[in-house]
Coordinates of C-alpha atoms in Angstrom, one line a residue:
M30 CA 36.9 -100.6 -54.7
L31 CA 36.6 -98.4 -57.7
N32 CA 39.6 -96.3 -59.3
R33 CA 38.6 -92.9 -59.9
P34 CA 40.3 -91.5 -62.7
T35 CA 43.2 -88.9 -62.0
R36 CA 42.3 -85.2 -61.3
R37 CA 44.8 -83.1 -62.9
R38 CA 45.2 -80.0 -61.7
C39 CA 45.7 -76.7 -63.5
R40 CA 47.5 -73.6 -63.0
H41 CA 45.3 -70.9 -64.4
R42 CA 47.8 -68.4 -66.3
R43 CA 47.3 -64.9 -66.1
T44 CA 47.2 -62.9 -69.0
V45 CA 50.1 -60.3 -69.3
P46 CA 48.9 -57.6 -70.9
A47 CA 51.1 -55.9 -73.7
L48 CA 53.0 -53.4 -72.8
R49 CA 52.1 -50.4 -73.8
P50 CA 54.5 -48.8 -76.9
A51 CA 55.5 -45.7 -74.9
L52 CA 56.9 -47.4 -72.2
V53 CA 59.2 -49.6 -74.2
P54 CA 62.0 -47.0 -74.7
V55 CA 62.1 -45.7 -70.9
L56 CA 62.5 -49.1 -69.4
A57 CA 65.2 -50.1 -72.6
V58 CA 67.2 -46.5 -71.3
A59 CA 66.6 -47.9 -67.7
A60 CA 68.1 -51.3 -68.2
L61 CA 71.3 -49.6 -70.2
L62 CA 71.7 -47.6 -67.2
T63 CA 71.7 -50.8 -64.9
T64 CA 73.9 -53.1 -66.6
A65 CA 76.3 -50.3 -66.8
G66 CA 76.8 -49.6 -63.4
C67 CA 76.9 -53.4 -62.6
S68 CA 79.6 -53.5 -65.4
G69 CA 81.6 -51.2 -63.9
G70 CA 85.3 -53.2 -62.5
G71 CA 86.2 -53.2 -58.9
G72 CA 84.0 -49.9 -58.1
G73 CA 80.7 -50.8 -58.9
A74 CA 77.9 -48.3 -58.9
G75 CA 79.4 -46.1 -56.2
A76 CA 82.9 -46.1 -57.9
G77 CA 80.7 -44.3 -60.8
A78 CA 79.2 -41.8 -58.3
A79 CA 81.9 -40.4 -57.5
D80 CA 83.7 -40.2 -60.4
D81 CA 80.7 -38.2 -61.6
A82 CA 81.0 -35.8 -58.2
A83 CA 84.6 -35.1 -59.1
A84 CA 83.9 -34.1 -62.4
S85 CA 81.1 -32.0 -60.8
A86 CA 83.6 -30.4 -58.6
S87 CA 86.0 -29.7 -61.5
A88 CA 83.7 -27.8 -63.5
A89 CA 82.6 -26.3 -60.4
A90 CA 86.1 -24.9 -59.6
A91 CA 86.7 -23.9 -63.1
R92 CA 83.8 -22.0 -63.1
A93 CA 84.9 -20.1 -59.6
P94 CA 86.3 -16.4 -60.3
S95 CA 90.3 -16.5 -59.1
P96 CA 91.2 -15.2 -55.7
S97 CA 91.6 -11.4 -56.2
P98 CA 95.9 -9.9 -54.9
S99 CA 95.9 -8.6 -52.1
V100 CA 96.1 -5.5 -51.6
T101 CA 98.6 -4.3 -49.2
V102 CA 101.8 -5.2 -51.1
A103 CA 105.5 -5.5 -49.3
H104 CA 107.8 -3.2 -50.9
T105 CA 111.5 -2.6 -50.3
L106 CA 112.6 1.3 -49.9
T107 CA 114.6 2.5 -52.7
E108 CA 117.0 5.4 -52.1
A109 CA 115.3 7.4 -54.1
Q110 CA 111.7 6.2 -52.2
A111 CA 113.8 7.4 -49.6
R112 CA 114.4 10.5 -50.0
S113 CA 111.3 11.5 -51.2
A114 CA 109.6 9.9 -48.3
L115 CA 111.5 12.8 -46.0
V116 CA 110.0 15.5 -44.2
T117 CA 110.2 19.2 -45.6
P118 CA 110.3 22.5 -43.6
A119 CA 106.4 23.0 -45.2
D120 CA 106.0 19.9 -43.2
L121 CA 106.7 21.4 -40.3
G122 CA 105.5 24.7 -40.1
D123 CA 106.7 28.2 -39.4
G124 CA 110.0 28.7 -37.9
W125 CA 111.6 25.3 -39.4
T126 CA 114.6 25.6 -41.8
G127 CA 117.3 23.4 -43.1
T128 CA 120.1 23.0 -40.4
Q129 CA 123.4 25.1 -40.0
G130 CA 124.8 22.0 -37.9
A131 CA 124.6 19.7 -34.9
A132 CA 123.7 22.1 -31.7
T133 CA 126.4 21.8 -29.1
W134 CA 124.1 20.1 -26.5
R135 CA 125.1 17.2 -27.8
D136 CA 128.2 16.4 -27.1
A137 CA 127.2 18.5 -23.8
L138 CA 124.3 16.4 -22.4
L139 CA 124.0 13.3 -24.2
K140 CA 127.6 11.4 -23.6
G141 CA 127.8 10.1 -20.5
R142 CA 127.9 6.6 -18.5
A143 CA 124.4 5.3 -17.0
D144 CA 125.0 3.9 -13.2
V145 CA 121.7 1.1 -15.0
T146 CA 123.4 -0.9 -17.4
D147 CA 120.0 -1.5 -19.5
C148 CA 119.8 2.2 -19.8
Q149 CA 122.9 2.7 -21.3
R150 CA 121.6 1.6 -24.7
L151 CA 118.9 4.6 -24.0
L152 CA 121.5 7.0 -23.6
D153 CA 123.9 6.2 -26.5
G154 CA 121.0 5.5 -29.1
L155 CA 120.1 9.1 -28.5
Y156 CA 123.5 11.0 -28.7
A157 CA 124.2 8.3 -32.0
E158 CA 120.0 8.8 -33.3
N159 CA 119.8 5.5 -34.1
L160 CA 117.6 4.3 -31.2
L161 CA 115.5 1.7 -33.9
G162 CA 119.3 0.4 -35.0
D163 CA 120.9 0.9 -38.3
P164 CA 118.5 0.5 -41.4
A165 CA 119.4 -2.8 -43.7
G166 CA 118.6 -1.1 -47.0
S167 CA 118.4 2.1 -48.2
R168 CA 117.6 5.5 -46.2
A169 CA 117.9 9.5 -45.9
A170 CA 117.9 12.3 -43.0
A171 CA 117.7 15.7 -43.1
G172 CA 117.9 17.8 -40.4
F173 CA 116.1 21.1 -39.3
D174 CA 116.3 24.4 -36.9
D175 CA 114.0 26.9 -35.1
D176 CA 116.1 29.1 -34.6
G177 CA 113.2 31.2 -32.5
A178 CA 112.6 27.9 -30.1
G179 CA 116.2 27.1 -30.0
T180 CA 115.1 23.8 -31.5
Q181 CA 116.5 21.2 -33.7
L182 CA 115.0 18.4 -35.4
R183 CA 116.9 15.6 -36.8
Y184 CA 114.7 13.4 -39.3
Q185 CA 115.2 9.6 -40.5
V186 CA 113.5 6.7 -43.0
G187 CA 114.7 4.0 -43.8
A188 CA 114.6 0.1 -44.5
Y189 CA 115.0 -2.2 -41.6
D190 CA 115.3 -6.0 -41.0
R191 CA 111.8 -6.6 -39.9
A192 CA 112.0 -8.8 -36.7
A193 CA 115.2 -6.5 -35.9
L194 CA 112.6 -3.2 -35.9
D195 CA 109.8 -5.5 -34.4
S196 CA 112.3 -6.0 -31.4
S197 CA 113.2 -2.2 -31.4
L198 CA 109.9 -0.6 -30.9
A199 CA 109.3 -3.2 -28.6
W200 CA 112.5 -2.0 -26.8
L201 CA 111.4 1.4 -27.3
K202 CA 107.7 0.4 -25.2
T203 CA 109.3 -0.5 -22.3
V204 CA 112.2 1.9 -21.7
P205 CA 109.6 3.8 -19.3
E206 CA 109.3 1.8 -16.7
T207 CA 113.0 0.2 -17.0
C208 CA 114.6 3.4 -17.5
G209 CA 112.0 6.4 -15.8
Q210 CA 114.7 7.8 -14.1
F211 CA 119.1 7.6 -13.9
T212 CA 121.7 9.1 -13.6
A213 CA 124.6 9.4 -16.5
T214 CA 128.3 10.7 -15.6
D215 CA 130.3 12.1 -18.3
V216 CA 133.6 12.3 -19.2
R217 CA 135.0 15.0 -17.2
G218 CA 132.9 13.5 -13.4
G219 CA 129.5 15.5 -14.1
Q220 CA 126.7 14.2 -13.3
F221 CA 123.0 14.2 -15.0
T222 CA 119.5 12.9 -14.1
V223 CA 117.9 11.4 -17.4
R224 CA 114.4 11.0 -17.3
A225 CA 112.0 8.7 -19.6
V226 CA 108.6 9.3 -20.3
A227 CA 106.0 7.8 -22.7
A228 CA 104.7 9.9 -25.4
P229 CA 102.2 7.9 -27.6
M230 CA 101.7 8.4 -31.1
P231 CA 98.5 6.6 -31.4
G232 CA 97.1 5.7 -35.6
L233 CA 100.3 6.2 -36.8
G234 CA 101.8 3.7 -39.4
E235 CA 101.5 0.1 -38.3
A236 CA 102.9 0.5 -35.1
A237 CA 104.8 3.8 -33.4
E238 CA 106.4 4.4 -30.5
G239 CA 107.7 7.8 -28.7
L240 CA 109.1 9.0 -26.0
R241 CA 109.7 12.2 -23.6
V242 CA 113.7 12.3 -22.1
T243 CA 115.0 15.0 -20.1
V244 CA 118.5 15.7 -19.2
S245 CA 119.2 18.0 -16.2
G246 CA 122.3 18.3 -14.1
D247 CA 125.1 20.9 -13.4
G248 CA 126.6 22.0 -17.5
G249 CA 129.3 23.7 -17.3
G250 CA 128.4 26.2 -13.9
W251 CA 124.8 26.4 -14.7
P252 CA 121.7 24.5 -15.0
A253 CA 120.9 22.8 -17.7
V254 CA 117.9 21.0 -18.8
L255 CA 117.9 19.0 -22.1
T256 CA 114.5 18.1 -23.2
L257 CA 114.4 15.5 -26.2
D258 CA 110.7 14.4 -28.2
Y259 CA 111.7 11.0 -30.0
A260 CA 108.9 9.0 -32.3
A261 CA 109.2 5.6 -34.3
V262 CA 107.0 4.9 -36.7
R263 CA 107.0 1.4 -38.9
V264 CA 105.3 1.2 -42.3
G265 CA 105.6 -2.6 -43.0
D266 CA 109.4 -2.9 -43.2
S267 CA 110.4 0.5 -43.4
A268 CA 110.2 3.3 -40.6
L269 CA 111.1 6.5 -40.0
S270 CA 112.0 8.1 -36.4
L271 CA 112.9 12.0 -35.7
T272 CA 113.9 13.6 -32.7
D273 CA 112.9 17.4 -32.0
G274 CA 115.3 18.9 -28.8
G275 CA 116.2 21.7 -27.1
L276 CA 117.6 23.4 -24.0
D277 CA 114.4 25.9 -23.9
E278 CA 110.8 24.4 -23.9
V279 CA 109.8 21.8 -26.7
D280 CA 106.7 21.9 -28.1
A281 CA 105.3 18.2 -28.3
G282 CA 103.3 19.0 -31.1
D283 CA 106.0 19.6 -33.4
V284 CA 107.4 15.7 -33.0
R285 CA 103.3 15.2 -33.7
R286 CA 103.0 17.1 -37.0
A287 CA 106.6 16.0 -38.5
A288 CA 105.3 11.9 -37.5
E289 CA 101.9 12.9 -39.5
A290 CA 103.5 14.0 -42.6
G291 CA 106.6 11.6 -42.6
T292 CA 103.4 8.4 -42.4
R293 CA 101.5 9.9 -44.9
R294 CA 104.9 10.1 -47.0
L295 CA 106.3 6.8 -46.4
E296 CA 102.9 5.4 -47.2
E297 CA 102.7 7.0 -50.3
V298 CA 106.1 6.3 -51.5
L299 CA 105.5 3.0 -50.6
A300 CA 102.4 2.6 -52.3
G301 CA 104.4 3.9 -55.6
G302 CA 103.1 8.0 -55.8
T303 CA 105.7 10.8 -55.2
P304 CA 104.9 13.2 -52.3
A305 CA 103.9 16.7 -53.4
A306 CA 107.0 19.3 -52.7
A307 CA 109.3 16.6 -51.7
L308 CA 113.0 17.7 -51.0
S309 CA 115.1 17.3 -54.5
A310 CA 118.7 16.4 -54.0
P311 CA 119.0 15.2 -50.2
A312 CA 121.5 12.6 -49.7
S313 CA 121.0 9.5 -48.3
A314 CA 123.2 6.7 -47.2
S315 CA 124.1 3.4 -49.2
E316 CA 123.6 0.2 -47.8
S317 CA 127.4 0.6 -46.4
E318 CA 127.2 3.4 -44.8
P319 CA 126.7 3.6 -41.5
A320 CA 122.8 5.7 -40.5
S321 CA 124.8 8.5 -38.7
E322 CA 126.4 9.8 -41.7
A323 CA 123.0 9.9 -43.5
A324 CA 122.0 13.7 -44.1
S325 CA 119.7 15.6 -46.6
E326 CA 120.6 18.7 -48.2
P327 CA 117.8 20.8 -49.9
A328 CA 119.0 21.7 -53.5
G329 CA 119.2 25.5 -54.1
A330 CA 118.6 26.4 -50.4
S331 CA 121.5 28.3 -49.6
E332 CA 120.9 28.4 -45.5
A333 CA 120.9 24.4 -46.0
A334 CA 123.7 22.1 -44.8
S335 CA 124.0 18.6 -43.6
V336 CA 124.0 17.4 -40.5
P337 CA 127.2 16.3 -38.8
A338 CA 127.6 12.7 -38.0
P339 CA 128.5 12.4 -34.2
D340 CA 131.4 10.8 -33.2
S341 CA 132.0 7.5 -34.2
A342 CA 132.3 5.7 -30.5
P343 CA 129.6 5.5 -28.2
P344 CA 129.4 7.8 -25.7
S345 CA 130.9 5.4 -23.3
E346 CA 133.8 4.9 -24.6
Q347 CA 134.8 8.6 -25.1
S348 CA 138.0 9.7 -23.7
G349 CA 138.4 12.4 -20.7
D350 CA 141.1 14.6 -22.9
E351 CA 138.4 16.5 -24.5
D352 CA 138.3 20.6 -24.2
E353 CA 135.7 21.9 -21.3
T354 CA 132.9 23.2 -23.0
D355 CA 131.9 26.8 -22.7
P356 CA 128.5 27.3 -21.1
D357 CA 127.4 30.1 -23.6
E358 CA 128.0 27.6 -26.3
L359 CA 125.1 25.5 -25.1
S360 CA 122.3 27.6 -26.3

């Protein structure tokens, strides 16, 4: 057997063409980036991407404009602002002047004990003129008479505790349902029928409630009917309230006009403005004085007088030793 020579297998090598000079820098840069991404300790390429994203977000946040301040700014009503927020006779219309004193029907027809426990608050609040409760801060009040119509209007404005104020407004809304009609007995044993109906005040302030209350019965031997229009308007933590009453017909438009003018004034003073034709020097109660003692006196008006405060004790606690009311005084 012949020995054949061993055939050597040779692999053909492909010749790789030389890289073009233009590609060298690009590949070098890619290699460096890859090396940098792989060399990061622990986080790897994902950590690098997260860092880049965070940096981009921070830069975007820095470029974003700052939010604009809120348009509505809470203000605390000062004593000067409370005086400026009082309405004037010019706001009420023709016939109104500064009051000469509290009307006599206040004691004759608003002192009594309600036969419904929950309605005593309404009767006492109407007499003491504090259905909203006592203000927690500055307050001011003014009284006006319309001698031609025989009516009297009491106007108040003050700074309140917000939670207590909202609670009072919520209670006022329920009065026509819970105290639509009840009987009140005065200290002499005379009885009066009290009726309350809703008198809405839409579009005023941030919240508003209104009532029309009538008190009828035997007033000293002859029939008497007292009509009271009441309104309360909240603006922020401040509020205005007013009562317009009389023994004759009471124009519901009077309380609406007063509430509208008062709301505009209160909003303006809380915004830092000064309403035109404000009462120049009405008296206002300090924080330590009871609300019923707050009264205003227009400076320079000889016919103006402060509104006398009602008795400090609630109507239900009045003694029976008072003098009999002369029927001729109920006018």
